[in-house]
Amino acid sequence: TPQNVLGLVAEMVTSPPMWLDVLKVDIDSYDCPVLEVLLQRVRARVMLVEANPSIPPPYQWAMLYHPELWDFFNGFPTPEEVPIRGCSLAYEVDLLRRFGYDFVAFGGHDAIFTHRSVRSAWAPLEVPMDEFDCYNEAFIAANGVPIALTRRWFYGMPDMQAAMSEIWSFFSDWMAANAGRQFPFAFRSN
């Protein structure tokens, strides 16, 4: 959880930030809040972060921590049935940019970022990559969101406010119908 992740790595981090070669964040829930806290003490040259591919750029969406969330998730046979997991690619790009990371690639459920200190390793490619182009070229796996809605939000809604309202309603309505309550999430656009 965001509340205990620093305690879990405290013994390894002797002088922050601790540098790793690779860090993978994939907890199928409140990944970005955990990552944001973790970045206070840990850095990695390469970072792989699970993204919820159902929410296209420019929409920044992230599931926030709630103590009852895991029990709720465990009531479903597979995680793919639950759309309220993880965070969107745009949310990750914005978060990691603030900590000195370049967006490099996206596909399936994972985004790859590298720290700017290793930017030269990507030559002759120019990083950071464009999140819209990468998303457009990627295989998008639906996460409990009908793929027709994901396509509509990416390609079919030129009015960003209308799209945001529809996305907000989708997640709020899904939680009301499936959880009987609202779990906290963050939502904004670039």
PDB file of C-alpha atoms in Angstrom:
ATOM      1  CA  THR A   1       0.000   0.000   0.000  1.00  0.00           C
ATOM      2  CA  PRO A   2       1.135   3.622  -0.241  1.00  0.00           C
ATOM      3  CA  GLN A   3       1.264   3.596   3.544  1.00  0.00           C
ATOM      4  CA  ASN A   4       3.646   0.646   3.929  1.00  0.00           C
ATOM      5  CA  VAL A   5       5.778   0.492   0.779  1.00  0.00           C
ATOM      6  CA  LEU A   6       8.602   2.601   2.226  1.00  0.00           C
ATOM      7  CA  GLY A   7       8.734   0.344   5.267  1.00  0.00           C
ATOM      8  CA  LEU A   8       9.089  -2.664   2.976  1.00  0.00           C
ATOM      9  CA  VAL A   9      12.174  -1.202   1.268  1.00  0.00           C
ATOM     10  CA  ALA A  10      13.642   0.632   4.293  1.00  0.00           C
ATOM     11  CA  GLU A  11      16.309  -1.992   4.988  1.00  0.00           C
ATOM     12  CA  MET A  12      17.570  -1.840   1.407  1.00  0.00           C
ATOM     13  CA  VAL A  13      17.631   1.945   1.133  1.00  0.00           C
ATOM     14  CA  THR A  14      20.657   3.141   3.043  1.00  0.00           C
ATOM     15  CA  SER A  15      20.887   6.575   1.475  1.00  0.00           C
ATOM     16  CA  PRO A  16      18.018   7.786  -0.707  1.00  0.00           C
ATOM     17  CA  PRO A  17      17.560   7.720  -3.489  1.00  0.00           C
ATOM     18  CA  MET A  18      18.613   4.124  -3.911  1.00  0.00           C
ATOM     19  CA  TRP A  19      19.332   3.299  -7.557  1.00  0.00           C
ATOM     20  CA  LEU A  20      18.231   0.068  -9.195  1.00  0.00           C
ATOM     21  CA  ASP A  21      18.800  -1.095 -12.742  1.00  0.00           C
ATOM     22  CA  VAL A  22      15.175  -2.180 -13.291  1.00  0.00           C
ATOM     23  CA  LEU A  23      11.988  -1.730 -11.282  1.00  0.00           C
ATOM     24  CA  LYS A  24       8.646  -3.324 -12.179  1.00  0.00           C
ATOM     25  CA  VAL A  25       5.427  -2.049 -10.600  1.00  0.00           C
ATOM     26  CA  ASP A  26       2.476  -4.351 -11.216  1.00  0.00           C
ATOM     27  CA  ILE A  27       0.055  -4.760  -8.327  1.00  0.00           C
ATOM     28  CA  ASP A  28      -3.267  -4.684 -10.224  1.00  0.00           C
ATOM     29  CA  SER A  29      -4.810  -2.007  -8.071  1.00  0.00           C
ATOM     30  CA  TYR A  30      -3.437   1.328  -6.837  1.00  0.00           C
ATOM     31  CA  ASP A  31      -0.126   1.125  -8.721  1.00  0.00           C
ATOM     32  CA  CYS A  32       0.458   4.852  -9.214  1.00  0.00           C
ATOM     33  CA  PRO A  33      -0.066   5.940  -5.591  1.00  0.00           C
ATOM     34  CA  VAL A  34       2.393   3.213  -4.511  1.00  0.00           C
ATOM     35  CA  LEU A  35       4.835   4.244  -7.236  1.00  0.00           C
ATOM     36  CA  GLU A  36       4.642   7.923  -6.270  1.00  0.00           C
ATOM     37  CA  VAL A  37       5.516   7.132  -2.644  1.00  0.00           C
ATOM     38  CA  LEU A  38       8.235   4.671  -3.683  1.00  0.00           C
ATOM     39  CA  LEU A  39       9.884   7.306  -5.880  1.00  0.00           C
ATOM     40  CA  GLN A  40      10.593   9.365  -2.765  1.00  0.00           C
ATOM     41  CA  ARG A  41      13.333   6.841  -1.901  1.00  0.00           C
ATOM     42  CA  VAL A  42      14.027   4.656  -4.949  1.00  0.00           C
ATOM     43  CA  ARG A  43      14.998   5.308  -8.560  1.00  0.00           C
ATOM     44  CA  ALA A  44      15.629   2.898 -11.415  1.00  0.00           C
ATOM     45  CA  ARG A  45      17.352   3.335 -14.735  1.00  0.00           C
ATOM     46  CA  VAL A  46      14.530   1.382 -16.400  1.00  0.00           C
ATOM     47  CA  MET A  47      11.002   1.315 -15.020  1.00  0.00           C
ATOM     48  CA  LEU A  48       8.187  -0.981 -16.170  1.00  0.00           C
ATOM     49  CA  VAL A  49       4.775   0.039 -14.918  1.00  0.00           C
ATOM     50  CA  GLU A  50       1.536  -1.777 -15.537  1.00  0.00           C
ATOM     51  CA  ALA A  51      -0.969   0.546 -17.182  1.00  0.00           C
ATOM     52  CA  ASN A  52      -4.709   0.236 -17.550  1.00  0.00           C
ATOM     53  CA  PRO A  53      -4.954   0.295 -21.358  1.00  0.00           C
ATOM     54  CA  SER A  54      -8.706   0.958 -21.311  1.00  0.00           C
ATOM     55  CA  ILE A  55      -8.228   4.674 -20.603  1.00  0.00           C
ATOM     56  CA  PRO A  56      -6.511   6.354 -23.560  1.00  0.00           C
ATOM     57  CA  PRO A  57      -4.467   9.545 -23.582  1.00  0.00           C
ATOM     58  CA  PRO A  58      -4.953  12.363 -22.748  1.00  0.00           C
ATOM     59  CA  TYR A  59      -7.050  11.110 -19.829  1.00  0.00           C
ATOM     60  CA  GLN A  60      -5.165  10.713 -16.577  1.00  0.00           C
ATOM     61  CA  TRP A  61      -6.950   8.173 -14.405  1.00  0.00           C
ATOM     62  CA  ALA A  62      -5.647   6.324 -11.343  1.00  0.00           C
ATOM     63  CA  MET A  63      -7.202   4.062  -8.764  1.00  0.00           C
ATOM     64  CA  LEU A  64      -6.401   5.357  -5.303  1.00  0.00           C
ATOM     65  CA  TYR A  65      -5.841   3.311  -2.181  1.00  0.00           C
ATOM     66  CA  HIS A  66      -8.768   2.038  -0.151  1.00  0.00           C
ATOM     67  CA  PRO A  67      -8.400  -0.669   2.539  1.00  0.00           C
ATOM     68  CA  GLU A  68     -11.366  -2.686   1.194  1.00  0.00           C
ATOM     69  CA  LEU A  69     -10.277  -2.640  -2.450  1.00  0.00           C
ATOM     70  CA  TRP A  70      -8.337  -5.957  -2.453  1.00  0.00           C
ATOM     71  CA  ASP A  71     -11.219  -7.841  -0.883  1.00  0.00           C
ATOM     72  CA  PHE A  72     -13.520  -6.403  -3.536  1.00  0.00           C
ATOM     73  CA  PHE A  73     -11.130  -7.396  -6.357  1.00  0.00           C
ATOM     74  CA  ASN A  74     -10.827 -10.923  -4.995  1.00  0.00           C
ATOM     75  CA  GLY A  75     -14.554 -11.427  -5.564  1.00  0.00           C
ATOM     76  CA  PHE A  76     -13.964 -11.607  -9.337  1.00  0.00           C
ATOM     77  CA  PRO A  77     -12.700 -14.736 -11.132  1.00  0.00           C
ATOM     78  CA  THR A  78     -10.148 -12.782 -13.206  1.00  0.00           C
ATOM     79  CA  PRO A  79      -8.652  -9.289 -12.892  1.00  0.00           C
ATOM     80  CA  GLU A  80      -9.588  -8.514 -16.515  1.00  0.00           C
ATOM     81  CA  GLU A  81     -13.225  -8.242 -15.426  1.00  0.00           C
ATOM     82  CA  VAL A  82     -12.445  -5.275 -13.160  1.00  0.00           C
ATOM     83  CA  PRO A  83     -11.948  -1.938 -14.945  1.00  0.00           C
ATOM     84  CA  ILE A  84     -11.033  -0.006 -11.794  1.00  0.00           C
ATOM     85  CA  ARG A  85      -7.430  -1.194 -11.606  1.00  0.00           C
ATOM     86  CA  GLY A  86      -4.126   0.586 -12.004  1.00  0.00           C
ATOM     87  CA  CYS A  87      -3.673   3.868 -13.802  1.00  0.00           C
ATOM     88  CA  SER A  88      -3.764   5.173 -17.334  1.00  0.00           C
ATOM     89  CA  LEU A  89      -0.748   5.664 -19.558  1.00  0.00           C
ATOM     90  CA  ALA A  90      -1.220   9.448 -19.496  1.00  0.00           C
ATOM     91  CA  TYR A  91      -1.257   9.435 -15.678  1.00  0.00           C
ATOM     92  CA  GLU A  92       1.995   7.449 -15.623  1.00  0.00           C
ATOM     93  CA  VAL A  93       3.707   9.687 -18.180  1.00  0.00           C
ATOM     94  CA  ASP A  94       2.820  12.785 -16.155  1.00  0.00           C
ATOM     95  CA  LEU A  95       3.863  11.232 -12.824  1.00  0.00           C
ATOM     96  CA  LEU A  96       7.175   9.825 -13.996  1.00  0.00           C
ATOM     97  CA  ARG A  97       8.122  12.937 -15.967  1.00  0.00           C
ATOM     98  CA  ARG A  98       8.171  14.809 -12.640  1.00  0.00           C
ATOM     99  CA  PHE A  99      10.795  12.340 -11.362  1.00  0.00           C
ATOM    100  CA  GLY A 100      13.068  12.605 -14.406  1.00  0.00           C
ATOM    101  CA  TYR A 101      11.779   9.745 -16.549  1.00  0.00           C
ATOM    102  CA  ASP A 102      11.271   9.546 -20.309  1.00  0.00           C
ATOM    103  CA  PHE A 103       8.435   7.520 -21.790  1.00  0.00           C
ATOM    104  CA  VAL A 104       9.899   4.885 -24.118  1.00  0.00           C
ATOM    105  CA  ALA A 105       7.286   2.273 -25.086  1.00  0.00           C
ATOM    106  CA  PHE A 106       3.809   0.904 -24.443  1.00  0.00           C
ATOM    107  CA  GLY A 107       2.118  -2.364 -25.288  1.00  0.00           C
ATOM    108  CA  GLY A 108      -0.403  -4.742 -23.798  1.00  0.00           C
ATOM    109  CA  HIS A 109      -0.519  -3.663 -20.197  1.00  0.00           C
ATOM    110  CA  ASP A 110       2.978  -2.258 -19.659  1.00  0.00           C
ATOM    111  CA  ALA A 111       4.659   1.074 -20.166  1.00  0.00           C
ATOM    112  CA  ILE A 112       8.431   1.409 -20.175  1.00  0.00           C
ATOM    113  CA  PHE A 113      10.237   4.469 -18.880  1.00  0.00           C
ATOM    114  CA  THR A 114      13.929   5.223 -18.576  1.00  0.00           C
ATOM    115  CA  HIS A 115      15.616   7.776 -16.414  1.00  0.00           C
ATOM    116  CA  ARG A 116      16.976  10.776 -18.314  1.00  0.00           C
ATOM    117  CA  SER A 117      20.459   9.893 -17.099  1.00  0.00           C
ATOM    118  CA  VAL A 118      20.452   6.948 -19.546  1.00  0.00           C
ATOM    119  CA  ARG A 119      18.775   8.785 -22.439  1.00  0.00           C
ATOM    120  CA  SER A 120      21.847   8.397 -24.654  1.00  0.00           C
ATOM    121  CA  ALA A 121      21.408   4.606 -24.613  1.00  0.00           C
ATOM    122  CA  TRP A 122      18.405   5.027 -26.911  1.00  0.00           C
ATOM    123  CA  ALA A 123      20.311   6.825 -29.688  1.00  0.00           C
ATOM    124  CA  PRO A 124      19.494   7.219 -32.523  1.00  0.00           C
ATOM    125  CA  LEU A 125      15.891   7.134 -31.270  1.00  0.00           C
ATOM    126  CA  GLU A 126      14.649  10.346 -29.774  1.00  0.00           C
ATOM    127  CA  VAL A 127      13.048   9.961 -26.381  1.00  0.00           C
ATOM    128  CA  PRO A 128      10.679  10.646 -24.804  1.00  0.00           C
ATOM    129  CA  MET A 129       8.276   8.967 -27.203  1.00  0.00           C
ATOM    130  CA  ASP A 130       4.870  10.449 -27.937  1.00  0.00           C
ATOM    131  CA  GLU A 131       2.255   8.731 -25.761  1.00  0.00           C
ATOM    132  CA  PHE A 132      -0.511   9.269 -28.347  1.00  0.00           C
ATOM    133  CA  ASP A 133       1.517   7.653 -31.138  1.00  0.00           C
ATOM    134  CA  CYS A 134       2.548   4.715 -28.961  1.00  0.00           C
ATOM    135  CA  TYR A 135      -0.998   4.167 -27.734  1.00  0.00           C
ATOM    136  CA  ASN A 136      -2.347   4.356 -31.280  1.00  0.00           C
ATOM    137  CA  GLU A 137       0.151   1.707 -32.461  1.00  0.00           C
ATOM    138  CA  ALA A 138      -0.181  -0.602 -29.447  1.00  0.00           C
ATOM    139  CA  PHE A 139      -2.289  -3.691 -28.973  1.00  0.00           C
ATOM    140  CA  ILE A 140      -4.958  -2.553 -26.523  1.00  0.00           C
ATOM    141  CA  ALA A 141      -6.346  -5.200 -24.198  1.00  0.00           C
ATOM    142  CA  ALA A 142      -9.670  -4.365 -22.624  1.00  0.00           C
ATOM    143  CA  ASN A 143      -9.764  -4.337 -18.826  1.00  0.00           C
ATOM    144  CA  GLY A 144     -13.442  -4.616 -18.079  1.00  0.00           C
ATOM    145  CA  VAL A 145     -14.186  -1.651 -20.330  1.00  0.00           C
ATOM    146  CA  PRO A 146     -15.846  -2.496 -23.643  1.00  0.00           C
ATOM    147  CA  ILE A 147     -13.244  -1.932 -26.355  1.00  0.00           C
ATOM    148  CA  ALA A 148     -15.805   0.119 -28.289  1.00  0.00           C
ATOM    149  CA  LEU A 149     -15.804   2.646 -25.437  1.00  0.00           C
ATOM    150  CA  THR A 150     -12.004   2.806 -25.318  1.00  0.00           C
ATOM    151  CA  ARG A 151     -11.956   3.420 -29.087  1.00  0.00           C
ATOM    152  CA  ARG A 152     -14.668   6.069 -28.752  1.00  0.00           C
ATOM    153  CA  TRP A 153     -12.732   7.885 -26.007  1.00  0.00           C
ATOM    154  CA  PHE A 154      -9.538   7.850 -28.099  1.00  0.00           C
ATOM    155  CA  TYR A 155     -10.812   8.398 -31.635  1.00  0.00           C
ATOM    156  CA  GLY A 156     -14.448   9.446 -31.555  1.00  0.00           C
ATOM    157  CA  MET A 157     -14.929  12.262 -29.069  1.00  0.00           C
ATOM    158  CA  PRO A 158     -13.373  15.565 -30.111  1.00  0.00           C
ATOM    159  CA  ASP A 159     -15.082  17.299 -27.163  1.00  0.00           C
ATOM    160  CA  MET A 160     -12.774  16.508 -24.244  1.00  0.00           C
ATOM    161  CA  GLN A 161     -15.293  17.634 -21.599  1.00  0.00           C
ATOM    162  CA  ALA A 162     -17.954  15.306 -22.983  1.00  0.00           C
ATOM    163  CA  ALA A 163     -15.448  12.447 -23.030  1.00  0.00           C
ATOM    164  CA  MET A 164     -14.384  13.161 -19.457  1.00  0.00           C
ATOM    165  CA  SER A 165     -17.992  13.171 -18.341  1.00  0.00           C
ATOM    166  CA  GLU A 166     -18.598   9.841 -20.080  1.00  0.00           C
ATOM    167  CA  ILE A 167     -15.463   8.258 -18.612  1.00  0.00           C
ATOM    168  CA  TRP A 168     -16.304   9.526 -15.115  1.00  0.00           C
ATOM    169  CA  SER A 169     -19.840   8.157 -15.455  1.00  0.00           C
ATOM    170  CA  PHE A 170     -18.608   4.794 -16.702  1.00  0.00           C
ATOM    171  CA  PHE A 171     -16.355   4.221 -13.687  1.00  0.00           C
ATOM    172  CA  SER A 172     -18.804   5.667 -11.157  1.00  0.00           C
ATOM    173  CA  ASP A 173     -21.700   3.651 -12.570  1.00  0.00           C
ATOM    174  CA  TRP A 174     -19.601   0.486 -12.706  1.00  0.00           C
ATOM    175  CA  MET A 175     -18.638   0.853  -9.045  1.00  0.00           C
ATOM    176  CA  ALA A 176     -22.224   1.577  -8.005  1.00  0.00           C
ATOM    177  CA  ALA A 177     -23.482  -1.500  -9.871  1.00  0.00           C
ATOM    178  CA  ASN A 178     -20.699  -3.886  -8.835  1.00  0.00           C
ATOM    179  CA  ALA A 179     -19.484  -2.628  -5.469  1.00  0.00           C
ATOM    180  CA  GLY A 180     -22.513  -0.747  -4.199  1.00  0.00           C
ATOM    181  CA  ARG A 181     -20.155   2.094  -3.337  1.00  0.00           C
ATOM    182  CA  GLN A 182     -17.567   4.457  -4.774  1.00  0.00           C
ATOM    183  CA  PHE A 183     -13.900   3.667  -4.328  1.00  0.00           C
ATOM    184  CA  PRO A 184     -11.572   6.684  -4.662  1.00  0.00           C
ATOM    185  CA  PHE A 185      -9.929   7.455  -7.983  1.00  0.00           C
ATOM    186  CA  ALA A 186      -8.120  10.413  -9.517  1.00  0.00           C
ATOM    187  CA  PHE A 187      -9.183  11.721 -12.902  1.00  0.00           C
ATOM    188  CA  ARG A 188      -7.996  14.669 -14.996  1.00  0.00           C
ATOM    189  CA  SER A 189      -6.773  15.412 -18.502  1.00  0.00           C
ATOM    190  CA  ASN A 190      -3.506  16.779 -19.883  1.00  0.00           C
TER     191      ASN A 190
END
